[in-house]
Short mmCIF file of C-alpha atoms in Angstrom, two decimals:
data_model
loop_
_atom_site.label_atom_id
_atom_site.label_comp_id
_atom_site.label_asym_id
_atom_site.label_seq_id
_atom_site.Cartn_x
_atom_site.Cartn_y
_atom_site.Cartn_z
CA MET A 612 -3.08 -26.27 -51.66
CA SER A 613 0.69 -26.75 -52.04
CA GLN A 614 2.30 -28.23 -55.26
CA HIS A 615 3.38 -31.18 -53.06
CA ARG A 616 0.01 -32.18 -52.04
CA SER A 617 -1.05 -32.86 -55.80
CA ALA A 618 1.12 -35.81 -55.66
CA ARG A 619 -0.27 -37.21 -52.49
CA THR A 620 -2.25 -40.52 -52.95
CA ILE A 621 -5.85 -40.36 -51.79
CA ARG A 622 -6.32 -42.61 -48.58
CA THR A 623 -9.12 -45.12 -48.43
CA PRO A 624 -11.68 -43.82 -45.92
CA ILE A 625 -11.23 -45.33 -42.41
CA ARG A 626 -14.08 -44.86 -39.95
CA SER A 627 -12.97 -43.87 -36.50
CA LEU A 628 -14.18 -41.71 -33.61
CA THR A 629 -15.24 -39.12 -35.88
CA GLY A 630 -17.46 -41.45 -37.85
CA ARG A 631 -16.37 -40.58 -41.36
CA SER A 632 -12.91 -40.15 -43.17
CA ARG A 633 -11.15 -37.00 -43.74
CA ARG A 634 -12.20 -34.82 -46.59
CA PRO A 635 -10.43 -36.16 -49.66
CA PRO A 636 -7.76 -33.91 -50.60
CA GLN A 637 -8.00 -31.82 -53.72
CA VAL A 638 -5.61 -31.88 -56.47
CA VAL A 639 -4.28 -28.52 -57.22
CA PRO A 640 -2.19 -27.77 -60.58
CA THR A 641 1.53 -26.97 -60.19
CA GLY A 642 1.83 -23.26 -59.60
CA ALA A 643 -1.35 -22.68 -57.79
CA ALA A 644 -1.54 -20.64 -54.78
CA VAL A 645 0.00 -22.05 -51.58
CA PRO A 646 -1.75 -21.90 -48.23
CA SER A 647 -1.98 -18.74 -46.14
CA GLY A 648 0.61 -20.34 -43.71
CA ALA A 649 3.18 -21.08 -46.38
CA GLY A 650 6.05 -18.75 -46.74
CA ARG A 651 5.37 -17.17 -43.32
CA PRO A 652 7.85 -17.11 -40.60
CA PRO A 653 7.41 -19.47 -37.64
CA SER A 654 4.23 -18.14 -35.97
CA ALA A 655 4.46 -16.94 -32.25
CA SER A 656 1.00 -18.84 -31.68
CA LEU A 657 2.16 -22.31 -32.91
CA VAL A 658 3.49 -23.74 -29.67
CA ASP A 659 4.34 -27.21 -30.96
CA SER A 660 3.46 -29.30 -33.95
CA ALA A 661 4.41 -32.90 -34.34
CA VAL A 662 3.80 -35.70 -36.87
CA TYR A 663 3.55 -39.22 -35.61
CA VAL A 664 3.58 -42.61 -37.15
CA ASP A 665 2.93 -45.77 -35.37
CA GLY A 666 3.19 -43.82 -32.08
CA ASP A 667 6.56 -42.32 -32.74
CA ARG A 668 7.24 -38.66 -33.40
CA VAL A 669 8.79 -38.46 -36.98
CA ALA A 670 8.62 -34.72 -37.76
CA SER A 671 8.44 -31.38 -35.74
CA PRO A 672 7.26 -28.79 -38.36
CA THR A 673 7.76 -25.04 -37.30
CA THR A 674 4.94 -23.89 -39.59
CA LEU A 675 1.64 -24.96 -40.55
CA ALA A 676 2.63 -25.30 -44.17
CA GLU A 677 5.39 -27.65 -43.11
CA SER A 678 2.86 -29.64 -40.92
CA TYR A 679 0.56 -30.03 -43.74
CA ARG A 680 3.43 -31.33 -46.05
CA ALA A 681 4.65 -33.75 -43.41
CA LEU A 682 1.10 -35.14 -42.88
CA ASN A 683 0.62 -35.53 -46.59
CA ASP A 684 3.86 -37.45 -47.11
CA ASN A 685 2.86 -40.43 -44.96
CA ASP A 686 -0.78 -41.97 -45.27
CA GLN A 687 -0.31 -43.42 -41.77
CA ALA A 688 0.67 -40.11 -40.03
CA VAL A 689 -1.14 -38.21 -37.57
CA ALA A 690 -0.49 -34.55 -37.05
CA TRP A 691 -1.07 -32.83 -33.61
CA ILE A 692 -0.84 -29.09 -34.09
CA GLY A 693 -0.82 -26.91 -30.75
CA LEU A 694 -1.68 -23.31 -31.03
CA TYR A 695 -1.98 -20.57 -28.38
CA ARG A 696 -4.27 -17.56 -29.17
CA PRO A 697 -4.01 -18.19 -32.85
CA GLU A 698 -4.60 -15.38 -35.52
CA HIS A 699 -7.55 -15.27 -37.96
CA HIS A 700 -5.25 -16.28 -41.02
CA GLU A 701 -3.98 -19.26 -39.33
CA LEU A 702 -7.49 -20.57 -38.30
CA ALA A 703 -8.40 -19.96 -41.95
CA SER A 704 -5.60 -21.76 -43.02
CA LEU A 705 -6.50 -24.86 -40.76
CA ALA A 706 -10.17 -24.72 -41.87
CA GLU A 707 -8.99 -24.68 -45.43
CA GLU A 708 -6.48 -27.66 -45.12
CA PHE A 709 -8.69 -29.97 -42.87
CA GLY A 710 -12.20 -28.82 -44.03
CA LEU A 711 -13.15 -27.31 -40.56
CA HIS A 712 -16.74 -26.11 -40.31
CA GLU A 713 -17.08 -22.50 -40.28
CA LEU A 714 -19.40 -22.37 -37.21
CA ALA A 715 -16.77 -24.41 -35.44
CA VAL A 716 -14.05 -21.84 -36.52
CA GLU A 717 -16.15 -18.95 -35.42
CA ASP A 718 -16.59 -20.42 -31.90
CA ALA A 719 -12.98 -21.03 -31.76
CA ILE A 720 -12.14 -17.39 -32.68
CA VAL A 721 -14.91 -15.98 -30.09
CA ALA A 722 -13.79 -18.35 -27.35
CA HIS A 723 -15.70 -18.11 -23.99
CA GLN A 724 -17.74 -21.15 -24.77
CA ARG A 725 -19.12 -23.67 -22.53
CA PRO A 726 -17.91 -27.16 -22.64
CA LYS A 727 -19.32 -29.03 -25.35
CA LEU A 728 -18.87 -31.57 -28.31
CA GLU A 729 -20.21 -30.97 -31.64
CA ARG A 730 -19.86 -33.24 -34.83
CA TYR A 731 -19.34 -31.53 -38.07
CA ASP A 732 -19.21 -34.21 -40.93
CA ASP A 733 -15.89 -36.03 -40.37
CA THR A 734 -14.46 -33.82 -37.50
CA LEU A 735 -15.36 -33.44 -33.71
CA PHE A 736 -15.18 -29.93 -32.24
CA VAL A 737 -14.63 -30.12 -28.44
CA VAL A 738 -14.55 -27.28 -25.98
CA LEU A 739 -12.98 -27.71 -22.44
CA ARG A 740 -12.76 -25.44 -19.57
CA ALA A 741 -9.73 -25.95 -17.59
CA ALA A 742 -9.14 -24.55 -14.13
CA ARG A 743 -6.19 -24.16 -11.70
CA TYR A 744 -5.93 -22.77 -8.15
CA LEU A 745 -3.66 -19.82 -7.42
CA ASP A 746 -2.45 -20.17 -3.82
CA ASP A 747 -0.87 -16.75 -3.48
CA VAL A 748 -4.18 -14.88 -4.10
CA GLU A 749 -6.44 -17.85 -3.05
CA GLU A 750 -8.55 -17.59 -6.31
CA VAL A 751 -9.50 -20.02 -9.13
CA GLU A 752 -8.23 -19.20 -12.79
CA PHE A 753 -10.11 -20.64 -15.64
CA GLY A 754 -8.67 -21.62 -18.96
CA GLU A 755 -10.27 -22.67 -22.22
CA VAL A 756 -9.10 -25.07 -24.88
CA HIS A 757 -10.81 -25.98 -28.22
CA LEU A 758 -9.98 -29.21 -30.05
CA PHE A 759 -10.54 -30.28 -33.72
CA VAL A 760 -10.23 -34.00 -33.91
CA GLY A 761 -10.20 -35.69 -37.28
CA ARG A 762 -9.21 -39.12 -38.63
CA ASP A 763 -5.44 -38.12 -38.94
CA PHE A 764 -5.09 -34.84 -37.02
CA VAL A 765 -5.80 -32.98 -33.86
CA VAL A 766 -5.70 -29.28 -33.58
CA THR A 767 -5.50 -27.90 -29.87
CA LEU A 768 -6.45 -24.09 -29.50
CA ARG A 769 -5.57 -22.68 -26.02
CA HIS A 770 -6.91 -19.15 -25.08
CA ALA A 771 -5.28 -19.25 -21.45
CA GLU A 772 -2.25 -20.92 -19.73
CA ALA A 773 -4.27 -23.90 -18.42
CA PRO A 774 -4.35 -26.82 -19.29
CA ASP A 775 -0.69 -27.54 -19.78
CA ILE A 776 -0.96 -29.35 -23.15
CA ALA A 777 2.81 -29.66 -23.27
CA ALA A 778 2.71 -32.08 -20.21
CA VAL A 779 0.11 -34.14 -22.11
CA ARG A 780 2.18 -34.32 -25.18
CA ARG A 781 5.20 -35.62 -23.14
CA ARG A 782 3.10 -38.15 -21.42
CA LEU A 783 1.74 -39.59 -24.70
CA GLU A 784 5.13 -39.35 -26.35
CA SER A 785 6.54 -41.49 -23.42
CA ASN A 786 3.79 -44.11 -23.97
CA PRO A 787 3.86 -44.97 -27.92
CA ASP A 788 1.33 -47.71 -27.20
CA LEU A 789 -1.23 -45.25 -26.15
CA LEU A 790 -0.22 -42.75 -28.78
CA ARG A 791 -0.47 -45.43 -31.30
CA LEU A 792 -4.10 -45.36 -30.97
CA GLY A 793 -4.53 -42.29 -32.75
CA PRO A 794 -6.30 -38.81 -32.33
CA GLU A 795 -8.81 -40.50 -29.89
CA ALA A 796 -5.86 -41.17 -27.73
CA ILE A 797 -4.87 -37.40 -27.74
CA LEU A 798 -8.39 -36.41 -27.17
CA TYR A 799 -8.79 -38.67 -24.07
CA ALA A 800 -5.42 -37.56 -22.56
CA ILE A 801 -6.21 -33.96 -22.77
CA LEU A 802 -9.73 -34.73 -21.05
CA ASP A 803 -7.75 -36.61 -18.37
CA ARG A 804 -5.38 -33.65 -17.88
CA VAL A 805 -8.22 -31.35 -17.59
CA VAL A 806 -10.27 -33.33 -15.08
CA ASP A 807 -6.92 -34.16 -13.11
CA GLY A 808 -6.31 -30.39 -12.96
CA TYR A 809 -9.77 -29.92 -11.14
CA LEU A 810 -8.36 -31.85 -8.03
CA PRO A 811 -6.14 -29.24 -6.77
CA VAL A 812 -8.90 -26.75 -7.32
CA VAL A 813 -11.23 -28.81 -5.19
CA ALA A 814 -8.55 -28.87 -2.51
CA GLY A 815 -8.06 -25.12 -2.67
CA LEU A 816 -11.89 -24.43 -2.39
CA GLU A 817 -12.28 -26.89 0.40
CA ASN A 818 -9.33 -25.12 2.40
CA ASP A 819 -10.85 -21.74 1.68
CA ILE A 820 -14.31 -22.83 3.04
CA ASP A 821 -12.63 -24.23 6.20
CA GLU A 822 -11.09 -20.73 6.72
CA ILE A 823 -14.46 -19.13 6.15
CA GLU A 824 -15.92 -21.21 8.78
CA THR A 825 -13.48 -20.10 11.35
CA GLU A 826 -13.84 -16.39 10.30
CA VAL A 827 -17.63 -16.57 10.54
CA PHE A 828 -17.64 -17.79 14.15
CA GLY A 829 -14.74 -15.61 14.93
CA GLY A 830 -16.84 -12.65 14.12
CA ASP A 831 -14.74 -11.29 11.24
CA PRO A 832 -16.99 -8.41 9.57
CA ALA A 833 -15.38 -8.99 6.19
CA VAL A 834 -16.24 -12.57 5.80
CA SER A 835 -19.67 -11.93 3.95
CA ARG A 836 -17.74 -10.43 1.07
CA ARG A 837 -15.43 -13.46 0.99
CA ILE A 838 -18.37 -15.90 1.11
CA TYR A 839 -20.02 -14.10 -1.90
CA GLU A 840 -16.69 -14.17 -3.89
CA LEU A 841 -15.98 -17.75 -3.13
CA THR A 842 -19.70 -18.62 -4.12
CA ARG A 843 -19.04 -17.03 -7.38
CA GLU A 844 -16.11 -18.96 -8.06
CA VAL A 845 -17.82 -22.35 -7.16
CA ILE A 846 -20.69 -21.39 -9.52
CA GLU A 847 -18.04 -20.72 -12.23
CA PHE A 848 -16.41 -23.97 -11.49
CA GLN A 849 -19.76 -25.74 -11.83
CA ARG A 850 -20.38 -24.16 -15.34
CA ALA A 851 -16.82 -25.69 -16.28
CA THR A 852 -17.48 -29.46 -14.94
CA ARG A 853 -21.16 -30.07 -15.24
CA PRO A 854 -21.31 -29.75 -19.17
CA LEU A 855 -18.13 -31.79 -19.41
CA ALA A 856 -20.21 -34.66 -17.84
CA THR A 857 -22.55 -34.48 -21.14
CA VAL A 858 -19.34 -34.41 -23.48
CA LEU A 859 -17.98 -37.55 -21.81
CA ARG A 860 -21.49 -39.04 -22.18
CA GLN A 861 -21.66 -38.40 -25.81
CA LEU A 862 -18.25 -40.06 -26.34
CA THR A 863 -19.25 -43.07 -24.40
CA LEU A 864 -22.45 -43.42 -26.48
CA GLY A 865 -20.20 -43.75 -29.63
CA PHE A 866 -18.08 -46.52 -28.21
CA SER A 867 -19.75 -49.37 -30.18
CA LYS A 868 -20.79 -47.30 -33.17
CA TYR A 869 -17.35 -45.89 -34.07
CA GLY A 870 -15.39 -49.06 -32.80
CA THR A 871 -13.36 -47.39 -30.09
CA ASP A 872 -10.57 -49.32 -28.75
CA ASP A 873 -11.37 -51.05 -25.46
CA GLU A 874 -8.27 -49.53 -23.67
CA LEU A 875 -9.52 -46.14 -24.52
CA GLN A 876 -13.05 -47.13 -23.38
CA ARG A 877 -11.53 -48.03 -20.00
CA TYR A 878 -9.47 -44.73 -20.17
CA LEU A 879 -12.62 -42.65 -20.53
CA ARG A 880 -14.58 -44.35 -17.80
CA ASP A 881 -11.77 -43.53 -15.41
CA VAL A 882 -11.89 -39.90 -16.34
CA ASP A 883 -15.66 -39.84 -15.99
CA ASP A 884 -15.42 -41.42 -12.57
CA HIS A 885 -13.03 -38.74 -11.59
CA LEU A 886 -15.25 -36.01 -12.98
CA THR A 887 -18.29 -37.36 -11.08
CA GLN A 888 -16.30 -37.09 -7.82
CA VAL A 889 -15.42 -33.56 -8.64
CA ILE A 890 -18.94 -32.56 -9.52
CA GLU A 891 -20.41 -33.88 -6.37
CA GLN A 892 -17.83 -32.27 -4.25
CA VAL A 893 -18.49 -28.85 -6.06
CA ASP A 894 -22.21 -29.38 -5.50
CA GLY A 895 -21.60 -29.98 -1.85
CA PHE A 896 -19.37 -26.84 -1.62
CA ARG A 897 -22.08 -24.73 -2.97
CA GLN A 898 -24.65 -26.17 -0.60
CA LEU A 899 -22.32 -25.62 2.38
CA LEU A 900 -21.58 -21.97 1.37
CA ARG A 901 -25.26 -21.38 1.11
CA ASP A 902 -25.62 -22.74 4.82
CA ILE A 903 -22.54 -20.76 5.87
CA LEU A 904 -24.07 -17.80 4.49
CA THR A 905 -27.32 -18.22 6.37
CA VAL A 906 -25.36 -18.99 9.56
CA ASN A 907 -23.32 -15.71 9.03
CA ALA A 908 -26.60 -13.77 8.64
CA THR A 909 -27.96 -15.30 11.75
CA LEU A 910 -24.84 -14.53 13.82
CA VAL A 911 -24.71 -10.90 12.24
CA ALA A 912 -28.42 -10.51 13.28
CA GLN A 913 -27.91 -11.79 16.78
CA LYS A 914 -24.86 -9.60 17.24
CA GLN A 915 -26.91 -6.63 16.07
CA ASN A 916 -29.75 -7.54 18.48
CA GLU A 917 -27.30 -7.69 21.44
CA GLU A 918 -25.95 -4.38 20.43
CA MET A 919 -29.47 -3.00 20.35
CA THR A 920 -30.25 -4.63 23.73
CA ALA A 921 -27.04 -3.08 25.16
CA LEU A 922 -28.07 0.32 23.79
CA THR A 923 -31.68 0.01 25.04
CA GLU A 924 -30.33 -0.94 28.50
CA ALA A 925 -28.05 1.96 28.54
CA SER A 926 -30.82 4.25 27.44
CA LEU A 927 -32.92 2.95 30.27
CA ASP A 928 -30.38 3.32 32.80
CA GLN A 929 -29.71 6.94 31.65
CA ASN A 930 -33.45 7.41 31.82
CA GLU A 931 -33.28 6.44 35.43
CA GLU A 932 -30.55 8.72 36.18
CA VAL A 933 -32.15 11.61 34.56
CA LYS A 934 -35.38 11.03 36.69
CA ARG A 935 -33.40 10.81 39.93
CA ILE A 936 -31.71 14.07 38.80
CA SER A 937 -34.79 15.83 37.88
CA ALA A 938 -36.58 14.53 41.22
CA TRP A 939 -33.94 15.85 43.44
CA ALA A 940 -33.74 19.26 41.43
CA ALA A 941 -37.43 19.65 41.99
CA ILE A 942 -37.18 18.95 45.67
CA LEU A 943 -34.44 21.42 45.96
CA PHE A 944 -36.22 23.86 43.78
CA ALA A 945 -39.26 24.46 46.21
CA PRO A 946 -37.41 25.91 49.12
CA THR A 947 -35.17 27.75 46.89
CA LEU A 948 -38.31 29.23 45.45
CA ILE A 949 -39.71 30.08 49.05
CA GLY A 950 -36.53 31.46 50.21
CA THR A 951 -36.07 33.55 47.10
CA VAL A 952 -39.74 35.16 47.51
CA TYR A 953 -39.05 35.99 51.02
CA GLY A 954 -35.45 37.26 50.32
CA MET A 955 -36.78 40.10 48.24
CA ASN A 956 -36.13 43.59 49.77
CA PHE A 957 -39.59 45.09 49.99
CA ASP A 958 -40.94 47.05 52.98
CA GLU A 959 -44.42 46.04 52.15
CA MET A 960 -44.88 42.37 52.08
CA PRO A 961 -47.58 40.02 53.86
CA GLU A 962 -46.14 38.83 57.23
CA LEU A 963 -42.82 40.42 56.77
CA HIS A 964 -42.86 41.75 60.29
CA TRP A 965 -44.70 38.59 61.69
CA GLN A 966 -42.82 37.10 64.67
CA LEU A 967 -43.47 33.58 63.48
CA GLY A 968 -42.68 34.27 59.77
CA TYR A 969 -39.15 32.79 59.79
CA PRO A 970 -40.34 29.44 61.45
CA PHE A 971 -43.35 29.36 59.15
CA ALA A 972 -41.00 29.85 56.00
CA VAL A 973 -38.72 26.97 57.16
CA VAL A 974 -41.50 24.66 58.13
CA LEU A 975 -43.07 25.30 54.86
CA MET A 976 -39.75 24.55 52.86
CA ALA A 977 -39.46 21.36 54.87
CA LEU A 978 -43.10 20.20 54.06
CA VAL A 979 -42.92 20.91 50.43
CA SER A 980 -39.58 19.04 50.19
CA VAL A 981 -40.84 16.12 52.12
CA GLY A 982 -44.08 16.09 50.05
CA LEU A 983 -42.14 16.01 46.84
CA TYR A 984 -39.67 13.30 47.99
CA ALA A 985 -42.99 11.08 48.95
CA VAL A 986 -44.39 11.56 45.49
CA PHE A 987 -41.06 11.00 43.61
CA ARG A 988 -40.45 7.85 45.82
CA ARG A 989 -43.91 6.39 45.14
CA ARG A 990 -43.37 6.67 41.40
CA GLY A 991 -40.04 5.08 41.62
CA TRP A 992 -37.93 8.06 40.58
CA ILE A 993 -35.97 8.14 43.57
#
């Protein structure tokens, strides 16, 4: 701890949303080692840090060490530290200063967590999954933010561009009455921002589903792949929204126990209503995509059957043509065979010098041809 902290007066524990007071500060002798963040240049991961007193911003520290000192200087202050993909030594400094639990810090480092709320002594650890719709590529991009909420501090750790924490900060700073309610107000404002960010995603997914329906009935062969990809996005969206309902429920159950302000209770219930609408719509999207996939499979099978029927009919027509050709070839082959036999130049042949030999050969050719025609006609070949 810094030398300045040794002079700080220990505050009287005040119960809040977290249920307990902040860990009592430790008295460190003069000349003791300073925190890991002290003496370092401003961190690239420190997006914004502010210290508020009675809803007004009274300091804008540029390092973690300055944030700690500004917070220690005023017993009524609340610090809001915003980090983007922080380094391990920064998380270690925060854990040491605010008494963060090692399991929560480990989750914040690893990221890729499901939305959840966990209570570690006097600190809440909250994981939120934000989402935003990218119009240019028609895809949903998911982000993640971790929050440590104590009696007099809020630490936000982002691992993606969404949600826009800066917009939340501007909104709260423009409404000192709300910010005056403390860390709980910051938590609820971020929850509201995350849930409101789901609405454009819902609209984008709905538009994509409408396009897919048109493509399905238009016979687009590539629509099956798009249905699969959109289904995966909807499932991922469900993983971001459904667990968040449990987080809000846990906060709601703590209203009376921790004496949550009435205004914040109304604020949270409004967020919960919006989230419920989003969850219901996303559930409907998944069912609709399942039905579209079934319809598409039916249409594909129907088209394949039609193609097979057309091929079968073409094959039958071809067989009929082959039979006709074969029948006429057989009819013409018989007189050709007779004519070929009697056309050979041999002196000794039966009936070669017979006066009726020529008429007999012609009549024989005609009879054989007519007989073959009658047989093929009866069988339907001609």
